[in-house]
Every structure is written in C-alpha cells, then in structure tokens.
mmCIF file of N, CA and C in Angstrom:
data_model
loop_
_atom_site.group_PDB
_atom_site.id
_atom_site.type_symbol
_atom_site.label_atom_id
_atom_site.label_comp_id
_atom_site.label_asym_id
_atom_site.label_seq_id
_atom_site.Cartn_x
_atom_site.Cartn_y
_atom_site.Cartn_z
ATOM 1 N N UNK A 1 17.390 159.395 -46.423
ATOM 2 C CA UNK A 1 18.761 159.825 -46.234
ATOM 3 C C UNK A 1 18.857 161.336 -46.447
ATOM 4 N N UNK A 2 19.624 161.757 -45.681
ATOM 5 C CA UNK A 2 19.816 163.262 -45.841
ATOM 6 C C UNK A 2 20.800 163.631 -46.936
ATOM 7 N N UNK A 3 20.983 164.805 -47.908
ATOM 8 C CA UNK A 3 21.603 165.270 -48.735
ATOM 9 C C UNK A 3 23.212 165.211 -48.787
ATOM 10 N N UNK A 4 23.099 165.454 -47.215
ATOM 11 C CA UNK A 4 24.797 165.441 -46.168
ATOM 12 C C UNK A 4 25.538 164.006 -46.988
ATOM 13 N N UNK A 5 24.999 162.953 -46.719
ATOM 14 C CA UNK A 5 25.083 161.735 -47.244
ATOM 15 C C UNK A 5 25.950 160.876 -49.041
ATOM 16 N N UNK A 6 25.164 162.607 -49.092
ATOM 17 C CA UNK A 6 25.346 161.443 -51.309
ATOM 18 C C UNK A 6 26.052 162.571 -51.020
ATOM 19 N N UNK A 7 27.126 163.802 -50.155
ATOM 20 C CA UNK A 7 27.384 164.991 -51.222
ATOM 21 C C UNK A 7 28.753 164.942 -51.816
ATOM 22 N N UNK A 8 29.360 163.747 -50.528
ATOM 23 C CA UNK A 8 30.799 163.003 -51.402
ATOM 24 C C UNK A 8 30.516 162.690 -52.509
ATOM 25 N N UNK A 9 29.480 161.998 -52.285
ATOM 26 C CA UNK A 9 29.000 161.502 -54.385
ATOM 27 C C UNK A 9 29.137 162.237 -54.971
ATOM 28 N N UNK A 10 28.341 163.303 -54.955
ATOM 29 C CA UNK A 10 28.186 164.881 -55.415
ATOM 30 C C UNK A 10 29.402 165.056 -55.856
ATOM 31 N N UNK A 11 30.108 165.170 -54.993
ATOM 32 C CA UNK A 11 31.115 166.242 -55.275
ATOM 33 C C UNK A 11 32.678 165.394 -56.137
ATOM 34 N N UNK A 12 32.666 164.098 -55.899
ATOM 35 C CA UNK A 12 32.744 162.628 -56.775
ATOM 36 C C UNK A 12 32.579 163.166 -57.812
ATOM 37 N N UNK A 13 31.452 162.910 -58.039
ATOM 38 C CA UNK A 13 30.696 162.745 -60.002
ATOM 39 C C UNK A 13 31.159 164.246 -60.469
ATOM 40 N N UNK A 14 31.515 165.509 -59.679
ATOM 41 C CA UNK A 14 31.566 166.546 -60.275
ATOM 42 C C UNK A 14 33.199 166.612 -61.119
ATOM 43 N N UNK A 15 34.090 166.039 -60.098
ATOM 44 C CA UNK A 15 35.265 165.777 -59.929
ATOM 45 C C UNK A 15 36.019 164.960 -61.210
ATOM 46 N N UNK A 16 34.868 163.630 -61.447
ATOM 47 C CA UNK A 16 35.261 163.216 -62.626
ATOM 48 C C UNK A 16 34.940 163.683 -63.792
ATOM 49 N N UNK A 17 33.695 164.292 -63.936
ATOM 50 C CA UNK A 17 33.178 164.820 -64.671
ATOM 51 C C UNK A 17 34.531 166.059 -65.618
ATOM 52 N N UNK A 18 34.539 166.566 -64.268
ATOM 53 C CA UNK A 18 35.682 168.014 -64.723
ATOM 54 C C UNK A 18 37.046 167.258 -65.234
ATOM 55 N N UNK A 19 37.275 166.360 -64.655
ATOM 56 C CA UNK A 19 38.717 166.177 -65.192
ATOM 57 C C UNK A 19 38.967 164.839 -65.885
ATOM 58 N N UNK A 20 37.907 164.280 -66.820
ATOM 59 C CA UNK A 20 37.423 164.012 -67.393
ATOM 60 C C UNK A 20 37.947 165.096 -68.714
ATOM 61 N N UNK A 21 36.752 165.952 -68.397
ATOM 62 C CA UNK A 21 36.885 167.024 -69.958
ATOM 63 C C UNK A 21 38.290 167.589 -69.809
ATOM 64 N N UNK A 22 39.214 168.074 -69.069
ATOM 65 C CA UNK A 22 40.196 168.965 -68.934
ATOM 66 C C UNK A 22 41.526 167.658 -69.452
ATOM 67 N N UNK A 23 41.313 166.381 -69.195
ATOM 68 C CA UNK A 23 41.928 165.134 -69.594
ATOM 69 C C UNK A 23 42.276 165.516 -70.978
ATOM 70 N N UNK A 24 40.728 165.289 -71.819
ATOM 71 C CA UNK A 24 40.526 165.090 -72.937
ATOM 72 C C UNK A 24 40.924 166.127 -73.784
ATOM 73 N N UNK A 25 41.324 167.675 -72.797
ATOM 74 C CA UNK A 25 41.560 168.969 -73.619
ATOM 75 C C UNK A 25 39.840 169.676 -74.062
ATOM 76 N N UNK A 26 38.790 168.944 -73.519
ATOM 77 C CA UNK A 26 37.711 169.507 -73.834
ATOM 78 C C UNK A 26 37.260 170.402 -73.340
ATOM 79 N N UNK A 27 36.136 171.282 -73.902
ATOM 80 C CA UNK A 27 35.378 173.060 -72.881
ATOM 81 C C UNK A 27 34.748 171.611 -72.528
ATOM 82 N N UNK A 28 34.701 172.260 -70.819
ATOM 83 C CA UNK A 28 33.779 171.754 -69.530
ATOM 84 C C UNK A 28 32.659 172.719 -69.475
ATOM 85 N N UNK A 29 31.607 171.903 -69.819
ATOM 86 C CA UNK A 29 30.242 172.296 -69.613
ATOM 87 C C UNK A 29 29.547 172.293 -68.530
ATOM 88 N N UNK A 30 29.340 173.333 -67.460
ATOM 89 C CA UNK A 30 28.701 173.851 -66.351
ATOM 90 C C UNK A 30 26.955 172.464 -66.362
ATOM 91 N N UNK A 31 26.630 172.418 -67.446
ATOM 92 C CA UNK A 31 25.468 171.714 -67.984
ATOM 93 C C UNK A 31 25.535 170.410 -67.758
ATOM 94 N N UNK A 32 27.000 169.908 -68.408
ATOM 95 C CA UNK A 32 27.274 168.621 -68.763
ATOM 96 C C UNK A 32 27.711 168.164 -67.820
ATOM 97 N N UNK A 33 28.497 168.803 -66.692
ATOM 98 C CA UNK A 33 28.433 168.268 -65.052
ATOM 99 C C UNK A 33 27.293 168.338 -64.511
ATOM 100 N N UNK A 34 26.372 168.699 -64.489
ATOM 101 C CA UNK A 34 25.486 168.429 -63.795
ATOM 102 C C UNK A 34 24.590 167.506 -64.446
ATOM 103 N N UNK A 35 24.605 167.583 -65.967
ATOM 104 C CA UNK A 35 23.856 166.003 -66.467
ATOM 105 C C UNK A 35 24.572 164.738 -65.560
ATOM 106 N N UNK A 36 25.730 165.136 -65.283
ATOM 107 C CA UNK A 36 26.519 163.865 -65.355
ATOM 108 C C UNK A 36 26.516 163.305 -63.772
ATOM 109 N N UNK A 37 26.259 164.481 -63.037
ATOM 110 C CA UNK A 37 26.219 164.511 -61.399
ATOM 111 C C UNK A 37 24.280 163.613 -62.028
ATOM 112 N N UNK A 38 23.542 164.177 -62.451
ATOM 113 C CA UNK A 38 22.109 163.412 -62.393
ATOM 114 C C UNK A 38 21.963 162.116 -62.639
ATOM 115 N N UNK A 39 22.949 161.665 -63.631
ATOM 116 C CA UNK A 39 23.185 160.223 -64.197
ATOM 117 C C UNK A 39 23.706 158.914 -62.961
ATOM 118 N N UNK A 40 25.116 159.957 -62.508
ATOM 119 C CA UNK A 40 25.674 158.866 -61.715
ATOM 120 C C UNK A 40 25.379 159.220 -60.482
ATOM 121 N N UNK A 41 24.711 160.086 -59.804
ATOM 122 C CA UNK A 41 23.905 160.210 -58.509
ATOM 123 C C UNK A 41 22.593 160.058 -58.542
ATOM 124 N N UNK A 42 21.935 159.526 -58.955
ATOM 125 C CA UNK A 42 20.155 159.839 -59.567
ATOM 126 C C UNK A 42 19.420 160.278 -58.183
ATOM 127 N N UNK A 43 20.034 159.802 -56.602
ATOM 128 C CA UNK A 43 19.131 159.802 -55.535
ATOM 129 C C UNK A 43 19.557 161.152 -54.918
ATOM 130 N N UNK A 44 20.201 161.933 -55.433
ATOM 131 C CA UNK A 44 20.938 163.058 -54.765
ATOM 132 C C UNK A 44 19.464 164.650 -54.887
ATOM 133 N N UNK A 45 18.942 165.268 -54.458
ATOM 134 C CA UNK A 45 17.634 165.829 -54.697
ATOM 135 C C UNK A 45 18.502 167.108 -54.780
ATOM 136 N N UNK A 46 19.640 167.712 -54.968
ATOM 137 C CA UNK A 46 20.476 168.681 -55.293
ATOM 138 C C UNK A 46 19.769 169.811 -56.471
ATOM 139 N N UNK A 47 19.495 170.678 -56.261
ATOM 140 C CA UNK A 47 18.932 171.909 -57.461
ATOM 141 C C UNK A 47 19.710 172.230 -58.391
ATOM 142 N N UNK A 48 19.358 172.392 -59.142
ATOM 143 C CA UNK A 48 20.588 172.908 -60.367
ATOM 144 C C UNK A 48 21.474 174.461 -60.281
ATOM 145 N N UNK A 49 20.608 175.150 -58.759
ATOM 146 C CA UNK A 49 21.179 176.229 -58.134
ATOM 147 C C UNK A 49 22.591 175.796 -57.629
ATOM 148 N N UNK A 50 22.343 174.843 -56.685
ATOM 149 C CA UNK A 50 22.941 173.671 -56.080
ATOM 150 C C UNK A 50 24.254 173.315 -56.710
ATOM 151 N N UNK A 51 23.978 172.919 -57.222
ATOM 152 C CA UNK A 51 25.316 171.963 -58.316
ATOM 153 C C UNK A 51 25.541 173.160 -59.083
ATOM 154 N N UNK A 52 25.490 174.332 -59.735
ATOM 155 C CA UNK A 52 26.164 175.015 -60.054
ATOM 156 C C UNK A 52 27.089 175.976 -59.049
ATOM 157 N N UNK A 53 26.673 176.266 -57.642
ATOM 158 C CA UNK A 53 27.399 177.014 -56.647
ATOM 159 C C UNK A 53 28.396 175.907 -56.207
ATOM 160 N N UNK A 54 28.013 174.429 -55.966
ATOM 161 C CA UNK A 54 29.120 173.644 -55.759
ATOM 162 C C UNK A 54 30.291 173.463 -57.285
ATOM 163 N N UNK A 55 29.889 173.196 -58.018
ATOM 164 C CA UNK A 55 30.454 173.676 -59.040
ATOM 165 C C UNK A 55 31.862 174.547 -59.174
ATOM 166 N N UNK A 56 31.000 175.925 -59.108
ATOM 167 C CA UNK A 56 31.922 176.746 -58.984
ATOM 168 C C UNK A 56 32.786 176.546 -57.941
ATOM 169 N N UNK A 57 32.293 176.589 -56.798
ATOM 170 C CA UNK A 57 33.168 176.268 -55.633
ATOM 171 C C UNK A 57 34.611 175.301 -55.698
ATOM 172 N N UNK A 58 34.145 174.401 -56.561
ATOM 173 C CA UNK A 58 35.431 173.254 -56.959
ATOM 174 C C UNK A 58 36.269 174.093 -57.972
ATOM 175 N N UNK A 59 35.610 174.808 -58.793
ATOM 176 C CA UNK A 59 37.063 175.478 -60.029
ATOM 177 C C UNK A 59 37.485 176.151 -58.933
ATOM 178 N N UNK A 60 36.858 176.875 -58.311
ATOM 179 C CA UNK A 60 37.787 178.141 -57.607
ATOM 180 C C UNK A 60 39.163 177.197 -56.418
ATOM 181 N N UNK A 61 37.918 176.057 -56.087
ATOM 182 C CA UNK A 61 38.956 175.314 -54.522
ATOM 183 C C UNK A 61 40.209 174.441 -55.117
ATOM 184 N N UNK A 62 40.178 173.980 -56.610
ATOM 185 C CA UNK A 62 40.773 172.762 -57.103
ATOM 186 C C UNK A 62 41.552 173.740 -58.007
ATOM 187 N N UNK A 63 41.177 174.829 -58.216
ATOM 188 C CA UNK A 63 42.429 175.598 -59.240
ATOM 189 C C UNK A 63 42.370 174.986 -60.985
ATOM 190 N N UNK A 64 41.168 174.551 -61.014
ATOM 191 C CA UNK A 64 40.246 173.847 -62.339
ATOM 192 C C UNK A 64 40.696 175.209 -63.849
ATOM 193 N N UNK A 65 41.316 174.985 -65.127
ATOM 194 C CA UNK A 65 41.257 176.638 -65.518
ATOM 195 C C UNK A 65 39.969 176.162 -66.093
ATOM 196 N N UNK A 66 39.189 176.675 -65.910
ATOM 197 C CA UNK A 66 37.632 176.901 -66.573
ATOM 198 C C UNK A 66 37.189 178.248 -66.346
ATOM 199 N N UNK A 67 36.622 178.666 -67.271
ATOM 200 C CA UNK A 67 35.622 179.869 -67.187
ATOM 201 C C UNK A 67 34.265 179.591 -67.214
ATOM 202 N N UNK A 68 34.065 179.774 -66.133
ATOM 203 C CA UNK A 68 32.801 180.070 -65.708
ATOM 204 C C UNK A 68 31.645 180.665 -66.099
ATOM 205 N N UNK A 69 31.838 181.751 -67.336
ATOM 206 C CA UNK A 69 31.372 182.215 -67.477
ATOM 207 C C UNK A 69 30.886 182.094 -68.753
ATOM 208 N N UNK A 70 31.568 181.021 -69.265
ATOM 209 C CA UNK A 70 31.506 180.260 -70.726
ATOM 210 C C UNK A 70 30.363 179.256 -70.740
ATOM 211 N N UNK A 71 29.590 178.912 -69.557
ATOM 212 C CA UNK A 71 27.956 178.095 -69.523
ATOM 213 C C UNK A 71 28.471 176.801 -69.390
#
C-alpha cells in the first residue's frame, strides 16, 4: 500500500492525539504525537521528519494554540 493510503490515519491519530491533550488542558508534545501516530498507525512508514512537518502543518491549518517551539 502506498503512504497516500494510511495518511487519513495519519492525520486521524494526529488529530486525536492533539485534542486529546488541549481537552485535558495538557502541553502537547510534538514527541508524544508522534509516539501516538506509531502506536495507532504501526503500518504507516512516515519519518519522524514527516510527522513533525505534518504536525506543524495541522497547528498552523486547525488554529491548534501550541507552540511549536516548546518540543
């Protein structure tokens, strides 16, 4: 299967992940989404380059307040 495939997943697991922590009032960990994208996508072959540029891409597209720059 091509990457194209799981990136709804992807972008899924990132989704809950984030608002998830922002729910709970918790710092969202740049880290801890992507543990969490590895857990509940395991077949997704995504780089950790990868999932951090999509990442970002979602605070900036979803209006997420996270800093980015906080790891």
């Amino acid at each position: 299967m091509s990457e194209n495939f799981f990136a709804p997943r992807v972008v899924a697991s990132v989704r809950e992940c984030v608002g998830a922590k922002i729910k709970a009032n918790a710092p969202v960990s740049i880290r801890d989404c992507i543990n969490h994208v590895r857990d509940s996508v395991p077949e997704s072959q995504m780089t950790d380059d990868d999932l951090v540029d999509l990442i970002a891409s979602l605070v900036v597209l979803e209006k997420w307040p996270i800093d980015l720059n906080s790891g």
